[in-house]
GROMACS .gro file of C-alpha atoms in nm:
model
  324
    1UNK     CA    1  10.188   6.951  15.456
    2UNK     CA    2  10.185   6.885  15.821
    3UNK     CA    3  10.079   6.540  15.945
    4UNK     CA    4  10.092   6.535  16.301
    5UNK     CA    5   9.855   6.353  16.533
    6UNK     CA    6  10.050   6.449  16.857
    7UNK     CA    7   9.875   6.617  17.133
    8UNK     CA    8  10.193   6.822  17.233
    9UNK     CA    9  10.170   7.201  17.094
   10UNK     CA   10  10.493   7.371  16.992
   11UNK     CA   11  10.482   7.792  16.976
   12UNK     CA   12  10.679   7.965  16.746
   13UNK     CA   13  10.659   8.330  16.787
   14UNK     CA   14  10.871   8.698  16.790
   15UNK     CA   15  11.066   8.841  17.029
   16UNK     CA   16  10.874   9.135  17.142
   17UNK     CA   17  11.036   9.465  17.303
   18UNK     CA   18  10.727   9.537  17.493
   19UNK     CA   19  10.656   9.321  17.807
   20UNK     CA   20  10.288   9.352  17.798
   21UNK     CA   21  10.228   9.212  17.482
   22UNK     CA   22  10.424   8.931  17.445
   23UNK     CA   23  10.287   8.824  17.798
   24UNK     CA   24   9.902   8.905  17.631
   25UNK     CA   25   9.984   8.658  17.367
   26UNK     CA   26  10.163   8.424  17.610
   27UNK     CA   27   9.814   8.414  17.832
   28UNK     CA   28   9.598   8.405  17.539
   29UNK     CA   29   9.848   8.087  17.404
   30UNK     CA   30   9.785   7.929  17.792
   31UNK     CA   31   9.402   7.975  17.764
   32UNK     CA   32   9.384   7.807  17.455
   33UNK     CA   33   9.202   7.466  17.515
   34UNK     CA   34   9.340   7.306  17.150
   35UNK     CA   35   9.701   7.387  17.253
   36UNK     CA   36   9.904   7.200  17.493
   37UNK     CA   37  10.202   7.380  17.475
   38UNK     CA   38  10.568   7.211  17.545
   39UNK     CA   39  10.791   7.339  17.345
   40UNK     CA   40  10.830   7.737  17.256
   41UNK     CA   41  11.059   7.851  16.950
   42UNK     CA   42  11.152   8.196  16.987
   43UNK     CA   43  11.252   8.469  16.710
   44UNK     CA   44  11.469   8.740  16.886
   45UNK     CA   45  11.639   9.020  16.737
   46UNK     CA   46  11.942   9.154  16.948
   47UNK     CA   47  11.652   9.374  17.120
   48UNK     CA   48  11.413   9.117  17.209
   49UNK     CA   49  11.712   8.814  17.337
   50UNK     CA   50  11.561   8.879  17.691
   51UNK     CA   51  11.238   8.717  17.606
   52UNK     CA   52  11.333   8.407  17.718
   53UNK     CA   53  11.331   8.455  18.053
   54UNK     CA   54  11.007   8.637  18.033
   55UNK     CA   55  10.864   8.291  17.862
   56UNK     CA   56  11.047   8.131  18.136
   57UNK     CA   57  10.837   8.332  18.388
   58UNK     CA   58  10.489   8.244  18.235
   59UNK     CA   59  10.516   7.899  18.121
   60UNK     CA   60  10.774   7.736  18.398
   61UNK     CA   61  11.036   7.520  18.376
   62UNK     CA   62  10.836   7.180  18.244
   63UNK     CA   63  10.882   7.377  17.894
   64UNK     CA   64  11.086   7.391  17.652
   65UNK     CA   65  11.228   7.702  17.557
   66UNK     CA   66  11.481   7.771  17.257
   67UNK     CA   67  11.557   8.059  17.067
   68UNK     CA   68  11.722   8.174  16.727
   69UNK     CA   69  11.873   8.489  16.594
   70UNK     CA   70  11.665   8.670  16.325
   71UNK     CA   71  11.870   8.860  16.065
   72UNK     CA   72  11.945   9.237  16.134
   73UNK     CA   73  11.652   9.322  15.870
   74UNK     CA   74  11.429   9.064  16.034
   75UNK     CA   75  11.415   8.826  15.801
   76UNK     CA   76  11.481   8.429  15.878
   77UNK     CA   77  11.779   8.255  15.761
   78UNK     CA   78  11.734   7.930  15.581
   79UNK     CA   79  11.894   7.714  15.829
   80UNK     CA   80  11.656   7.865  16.124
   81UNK     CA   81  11.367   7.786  15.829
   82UNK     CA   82  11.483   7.429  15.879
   83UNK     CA   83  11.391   7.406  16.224
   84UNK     CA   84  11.072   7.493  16.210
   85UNK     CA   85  11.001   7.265  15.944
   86UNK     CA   86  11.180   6.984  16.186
   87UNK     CA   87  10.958   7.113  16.483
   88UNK     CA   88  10.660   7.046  16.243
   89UNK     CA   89  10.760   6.728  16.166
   90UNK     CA   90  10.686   6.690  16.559
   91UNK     CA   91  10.469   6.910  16.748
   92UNK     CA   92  10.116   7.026  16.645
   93UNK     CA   93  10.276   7.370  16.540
   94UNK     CA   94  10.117   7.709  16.638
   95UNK     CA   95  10.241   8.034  16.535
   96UNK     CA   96  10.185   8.341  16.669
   97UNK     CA   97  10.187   8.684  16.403
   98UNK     CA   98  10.173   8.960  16.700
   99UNK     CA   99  10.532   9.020  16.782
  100UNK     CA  100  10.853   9.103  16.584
  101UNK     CA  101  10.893   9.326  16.296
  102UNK     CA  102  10.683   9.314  16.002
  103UNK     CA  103  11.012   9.095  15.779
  104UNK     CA  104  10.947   8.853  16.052
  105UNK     CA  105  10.622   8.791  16.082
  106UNK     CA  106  10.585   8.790  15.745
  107UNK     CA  107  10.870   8.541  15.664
  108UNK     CA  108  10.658   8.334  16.008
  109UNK     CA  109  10.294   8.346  15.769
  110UNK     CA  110  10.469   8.209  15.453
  111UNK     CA  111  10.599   7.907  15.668
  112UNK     CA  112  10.326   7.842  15.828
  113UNK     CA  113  10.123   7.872  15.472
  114UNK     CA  114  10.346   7.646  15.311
  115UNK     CA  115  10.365   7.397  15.605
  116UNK     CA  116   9.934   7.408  15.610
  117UNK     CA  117   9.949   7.495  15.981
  118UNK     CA  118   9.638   7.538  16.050
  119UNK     CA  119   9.684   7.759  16.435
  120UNK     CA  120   9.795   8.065  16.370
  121UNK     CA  121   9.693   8.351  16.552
  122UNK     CA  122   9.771   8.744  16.624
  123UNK     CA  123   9.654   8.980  16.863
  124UNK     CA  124   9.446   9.337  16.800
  125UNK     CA  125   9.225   9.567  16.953
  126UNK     CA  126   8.889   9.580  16.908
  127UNK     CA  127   8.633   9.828  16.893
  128UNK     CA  128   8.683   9.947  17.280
  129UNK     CA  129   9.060   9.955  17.234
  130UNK     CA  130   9.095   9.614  17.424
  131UNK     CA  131   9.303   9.336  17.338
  132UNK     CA  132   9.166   9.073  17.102
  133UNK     CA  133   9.345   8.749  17.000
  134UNK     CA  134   9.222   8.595  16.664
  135UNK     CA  135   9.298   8.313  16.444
  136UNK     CA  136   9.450   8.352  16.086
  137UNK     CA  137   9.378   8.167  15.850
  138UNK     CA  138   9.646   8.018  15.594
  139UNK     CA  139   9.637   8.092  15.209
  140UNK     CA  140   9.618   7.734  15.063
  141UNK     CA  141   9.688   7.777  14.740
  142UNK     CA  142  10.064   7.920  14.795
  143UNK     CA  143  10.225   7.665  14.513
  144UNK     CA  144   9.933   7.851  14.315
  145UNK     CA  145  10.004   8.221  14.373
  146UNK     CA  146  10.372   8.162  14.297
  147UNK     CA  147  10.259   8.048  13.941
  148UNK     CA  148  10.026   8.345  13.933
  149UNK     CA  149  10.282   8.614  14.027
  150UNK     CA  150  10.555   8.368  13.795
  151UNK     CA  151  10.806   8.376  14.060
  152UNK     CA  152  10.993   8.094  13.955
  153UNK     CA  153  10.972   8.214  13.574
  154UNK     CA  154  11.114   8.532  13.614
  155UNK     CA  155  11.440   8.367  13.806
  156UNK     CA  156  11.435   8.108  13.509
  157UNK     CA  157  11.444   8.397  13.206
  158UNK     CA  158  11.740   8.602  13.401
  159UNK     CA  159  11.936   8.270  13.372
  160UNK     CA  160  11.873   8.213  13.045
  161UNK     CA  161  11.950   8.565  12.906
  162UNK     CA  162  12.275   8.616  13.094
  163UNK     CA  163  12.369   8.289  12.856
  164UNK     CA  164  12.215   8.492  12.582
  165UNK     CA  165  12.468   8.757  12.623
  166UNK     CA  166  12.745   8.572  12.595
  167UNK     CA  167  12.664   8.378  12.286
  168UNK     CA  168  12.681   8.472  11.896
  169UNK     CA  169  12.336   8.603  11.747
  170UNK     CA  170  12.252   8.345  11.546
  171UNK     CA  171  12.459   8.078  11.700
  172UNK     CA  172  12.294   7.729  11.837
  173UNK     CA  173  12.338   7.823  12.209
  174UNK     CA  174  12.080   8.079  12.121
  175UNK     CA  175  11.807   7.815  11.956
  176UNK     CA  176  11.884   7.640  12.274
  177UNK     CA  177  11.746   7.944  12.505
  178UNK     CA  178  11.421   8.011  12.288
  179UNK     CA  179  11.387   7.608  12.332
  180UNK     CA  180  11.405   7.657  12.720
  181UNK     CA  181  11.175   7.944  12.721
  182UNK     CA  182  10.892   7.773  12.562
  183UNK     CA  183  10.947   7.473  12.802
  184UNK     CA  184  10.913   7.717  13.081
  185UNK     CA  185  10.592   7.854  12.898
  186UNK     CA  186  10.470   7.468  12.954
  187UNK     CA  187  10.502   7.445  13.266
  188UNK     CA  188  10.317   7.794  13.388
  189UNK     CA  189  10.062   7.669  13.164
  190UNK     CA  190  10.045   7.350  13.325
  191UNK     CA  191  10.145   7.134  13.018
  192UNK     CA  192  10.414   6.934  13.263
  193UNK     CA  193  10.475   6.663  13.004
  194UNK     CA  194  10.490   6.904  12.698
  195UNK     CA  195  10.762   7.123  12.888
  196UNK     CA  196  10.932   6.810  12.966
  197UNK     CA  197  10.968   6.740  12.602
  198UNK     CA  198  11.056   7.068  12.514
  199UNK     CA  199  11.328   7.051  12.728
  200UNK     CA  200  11.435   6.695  12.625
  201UNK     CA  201  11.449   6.817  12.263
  202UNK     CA  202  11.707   7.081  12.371
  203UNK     CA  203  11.975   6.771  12.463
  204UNK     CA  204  11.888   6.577  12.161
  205UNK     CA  205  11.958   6.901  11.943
  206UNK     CA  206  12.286   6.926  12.178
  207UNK     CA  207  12.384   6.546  12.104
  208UNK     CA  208  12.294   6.571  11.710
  209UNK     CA  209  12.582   6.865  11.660
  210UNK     CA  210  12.822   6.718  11.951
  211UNK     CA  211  12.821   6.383  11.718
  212UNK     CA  212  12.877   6.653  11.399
  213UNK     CA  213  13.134   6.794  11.550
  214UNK     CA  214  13.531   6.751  11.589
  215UNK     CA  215  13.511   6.707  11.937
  216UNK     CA  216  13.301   6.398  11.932
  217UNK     CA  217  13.519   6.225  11.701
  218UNK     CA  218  13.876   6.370  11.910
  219UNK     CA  219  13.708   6.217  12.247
  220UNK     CA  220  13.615   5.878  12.102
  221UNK     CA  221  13.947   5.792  11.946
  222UNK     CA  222  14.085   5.944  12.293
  223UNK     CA  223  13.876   5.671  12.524
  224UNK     CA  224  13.958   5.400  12.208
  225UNK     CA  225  13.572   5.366  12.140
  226UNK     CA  226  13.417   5.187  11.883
  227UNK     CA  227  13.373   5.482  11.641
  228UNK     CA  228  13.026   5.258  11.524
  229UNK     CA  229  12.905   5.238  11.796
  230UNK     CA  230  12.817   5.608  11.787
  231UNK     CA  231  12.708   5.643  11.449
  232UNK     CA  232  12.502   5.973  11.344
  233UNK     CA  233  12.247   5.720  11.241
  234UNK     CA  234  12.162   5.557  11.600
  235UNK     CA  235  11.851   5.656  11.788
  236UNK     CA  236  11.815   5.948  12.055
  237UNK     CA  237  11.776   5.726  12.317
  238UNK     CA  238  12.111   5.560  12.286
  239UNK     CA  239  12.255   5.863  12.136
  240UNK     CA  240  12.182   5.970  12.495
  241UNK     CA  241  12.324   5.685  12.655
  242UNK     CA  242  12.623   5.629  12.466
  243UNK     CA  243  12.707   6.044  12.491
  244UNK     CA  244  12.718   6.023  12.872
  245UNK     CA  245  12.928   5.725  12.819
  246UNK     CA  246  13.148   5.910  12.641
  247UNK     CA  247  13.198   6.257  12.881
  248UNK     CA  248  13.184   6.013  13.151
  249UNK     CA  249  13.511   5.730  13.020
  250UNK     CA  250  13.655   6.045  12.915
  251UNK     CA  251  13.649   6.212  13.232
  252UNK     CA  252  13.782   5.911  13.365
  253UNK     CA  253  14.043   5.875  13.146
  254UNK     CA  254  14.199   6.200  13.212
  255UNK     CA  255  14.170   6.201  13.585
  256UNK     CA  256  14.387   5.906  13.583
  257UNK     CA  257  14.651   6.094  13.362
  258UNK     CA  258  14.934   6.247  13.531
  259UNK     CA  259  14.999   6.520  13.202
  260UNK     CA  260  14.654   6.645  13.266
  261UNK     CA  261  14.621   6.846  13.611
  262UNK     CA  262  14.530   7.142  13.421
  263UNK     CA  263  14.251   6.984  13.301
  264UNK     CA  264  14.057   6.898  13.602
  265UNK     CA  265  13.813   7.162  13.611
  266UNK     CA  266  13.673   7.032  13.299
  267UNK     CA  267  13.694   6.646  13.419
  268UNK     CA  268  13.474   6.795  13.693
  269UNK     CA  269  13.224   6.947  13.431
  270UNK     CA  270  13.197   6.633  13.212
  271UNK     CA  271  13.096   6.445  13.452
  272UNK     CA  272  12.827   6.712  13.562
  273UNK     CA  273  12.743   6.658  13.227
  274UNK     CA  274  12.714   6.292  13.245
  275UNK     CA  275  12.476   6.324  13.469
  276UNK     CA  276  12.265   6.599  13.336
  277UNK     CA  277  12.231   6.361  13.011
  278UNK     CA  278  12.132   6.058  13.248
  279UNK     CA  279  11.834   6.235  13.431
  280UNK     CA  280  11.733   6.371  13.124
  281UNK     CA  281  11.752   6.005  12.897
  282UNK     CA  282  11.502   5.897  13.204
  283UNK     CA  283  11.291   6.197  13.134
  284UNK     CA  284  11.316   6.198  12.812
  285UNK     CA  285  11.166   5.811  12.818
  286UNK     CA  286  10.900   5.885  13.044
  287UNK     CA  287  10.735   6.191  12.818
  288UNK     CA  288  10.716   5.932  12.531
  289UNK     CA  289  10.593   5.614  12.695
  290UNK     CA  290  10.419   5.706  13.059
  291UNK     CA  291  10.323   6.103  12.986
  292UNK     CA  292   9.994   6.100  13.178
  293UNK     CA  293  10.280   6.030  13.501
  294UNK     CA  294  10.465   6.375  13.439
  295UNK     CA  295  10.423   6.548  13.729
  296UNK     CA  296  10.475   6.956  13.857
  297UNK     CA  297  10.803   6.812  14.029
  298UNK     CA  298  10.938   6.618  13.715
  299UNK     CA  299  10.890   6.950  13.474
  300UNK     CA  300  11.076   7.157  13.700
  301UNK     CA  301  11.375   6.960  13.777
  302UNK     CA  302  11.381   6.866  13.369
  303UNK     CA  303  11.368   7.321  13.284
  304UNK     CA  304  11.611   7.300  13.592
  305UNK     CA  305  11.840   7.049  13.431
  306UNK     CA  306  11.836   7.165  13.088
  307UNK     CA  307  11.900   7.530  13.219
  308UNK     CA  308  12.205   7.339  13.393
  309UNK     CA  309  12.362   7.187  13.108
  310UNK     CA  310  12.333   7.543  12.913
  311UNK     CA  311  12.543   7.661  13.148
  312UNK     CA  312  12.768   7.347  13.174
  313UNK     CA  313  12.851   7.370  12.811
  314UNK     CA  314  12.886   7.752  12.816
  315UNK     CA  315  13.114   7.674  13.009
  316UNK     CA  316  13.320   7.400  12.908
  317UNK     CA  317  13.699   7.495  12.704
  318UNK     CA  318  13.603   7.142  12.482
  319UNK     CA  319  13.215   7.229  12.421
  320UNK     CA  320  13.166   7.605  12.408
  321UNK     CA  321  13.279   7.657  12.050
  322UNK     CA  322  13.017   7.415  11.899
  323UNK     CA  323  12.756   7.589  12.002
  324UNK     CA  324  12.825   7.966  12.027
   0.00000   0.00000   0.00000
């Protein structure tokens, strides 16, 4: 959301190839009495890099003029994304949708609707074939439509089937999956806390066969733990706790070793999974004891996480055969 009381306008707009329009919309810009314009931000294709001094030429040297390179297809990479979210951090932003390619401007109206810029504008002619300039208004409810169109649930379900694939049929890897999917089918229903504890029940499914298993047993007596300590009978919570423990001393253990270089790839994903089981013992608390304070955020990094640690253990040389 942009919070910006400064009186200082910044434009952001395409390079254009014709001369008249860009200086129509550069006029238009200059006889707006709610812009003050000192900076300008600049989209050029290869085509279009002469713009500058055209901008130059209207707006004189008191302003600010920079310019970055859209892709070949017109679209915006991420790191020229950035900027514009740093120039909105600092300038009452105003975007103008009249020049550039259609990847452009479009890639331009999706910032400016996720950044709630409220100035945007693009020029048209009207009914006598002269040269309007309008405002546009932004779509507000962006976070919305990408639940609507289930953006982010698509990308989820490829992840999960391409582990799918590469797991037995009726092996636990594949509970795991139908576990994620209905925490994703929380979350687009807006049930943040229930798809947080659908996806906390996938690691205490994980820790219940990992404590089963040979490998539990193999990397306690490795790290010289208190076998007790992690008794099948102890609590998910410090099942939790004492399992990241575990990955994590072992981890440790082996990086130290000398006999072990061959091993470091999976020090590296132990830890990973350390961590994963951390963030989600803290999630995992919070759905039980504080669920009204589940938020859209928490749900996605939890279906993010538990995604994660599918993959982690997929594809771990220690892990993988307990669970495929």
């Amino acid at each position: 959301m942009q919070i910006n009381n400064k009186k200082s306008s910044c434009l952001i707009t395409s390079g254009a190839i014709n001369r008249s329009t860009a200086e129509f919309v550069a006029k238009s810009v200059q006889k707006n009495n709610e812009l003050h314009i000192e900076q300008i931000f600049l989209l050029c294709s290869q085509a279009t890099s002469g713009n500058v001094e055209w901008y130059r030429e209207w707006f004189g040297e008191d302003v600010i003029i920079s310019e970055a390179k859209t892709q070949s297809d017109g679209s915006i990479k991420d790191d020229v994304l950035l900027r514009i979210i740093n120039l909105a951090k600092n300038y009452d932003i105003a975007i103008d949708l009249s020049n550039g390619t259609k990847t452009t401007t479009s890639y331009l109206f999706l910032a400016g609707c996720f950044l709630e810029i409220d100035k945007m504008y693009i020029s048209s002619r009207d009914s006598n074939g002269n040269y309007v300039y309008n405002k546009v208004s932004a779509f507000k409810e962006i976070s919305s439509l990408s639940k609507i169109a289930n953006i982010d649930l698509l990308r989820y379900s490829t992840d999960l089937e391409s582990l799918r694939t590469d797991s037995n049929e009726f092996s636990l890897m594949q509970l795991f999956i139908d576990q994620a999917h209905k925490a994703i089918e929380a979350f687009f229903k807006s049930g943040y806390s229930e798809s947080v504890q659908f996806a906390t029940k996938i690691y205490e499914r994980i820790l219940a066969e990992i404590f089963k298993s040979r490998v539990y047993e193999s990397l306690a007596q490795e790290c010289e733990l208190d076998m007790s300590k992690l008794s099948p009978n102890i609590g998910h919570a410090r099942r939790l706790i004492e399992m990241s423990n575990l990955f994590s001393n072992y981890a440790e253990k082996q990086r130290r070793s000398k006999n072990d270089i061959h091993k470091k790839g999976e020090i590296a994903l132990l830890e990973k999974l350390s961590n994963a089981i951390n963030m989600m013992r803290i999630y995992r608390n919070t759905a039980s004891h504080e669920i009204d304070s589940i938020s859209e955020i928490d749900a996605r990094h939890a279906i993010q996480t538990s995604i994660y640690t599918l993959k982690l253990l997929n594809q771990s040389e220690i892990l993988k055969e307990t669970f495929k």
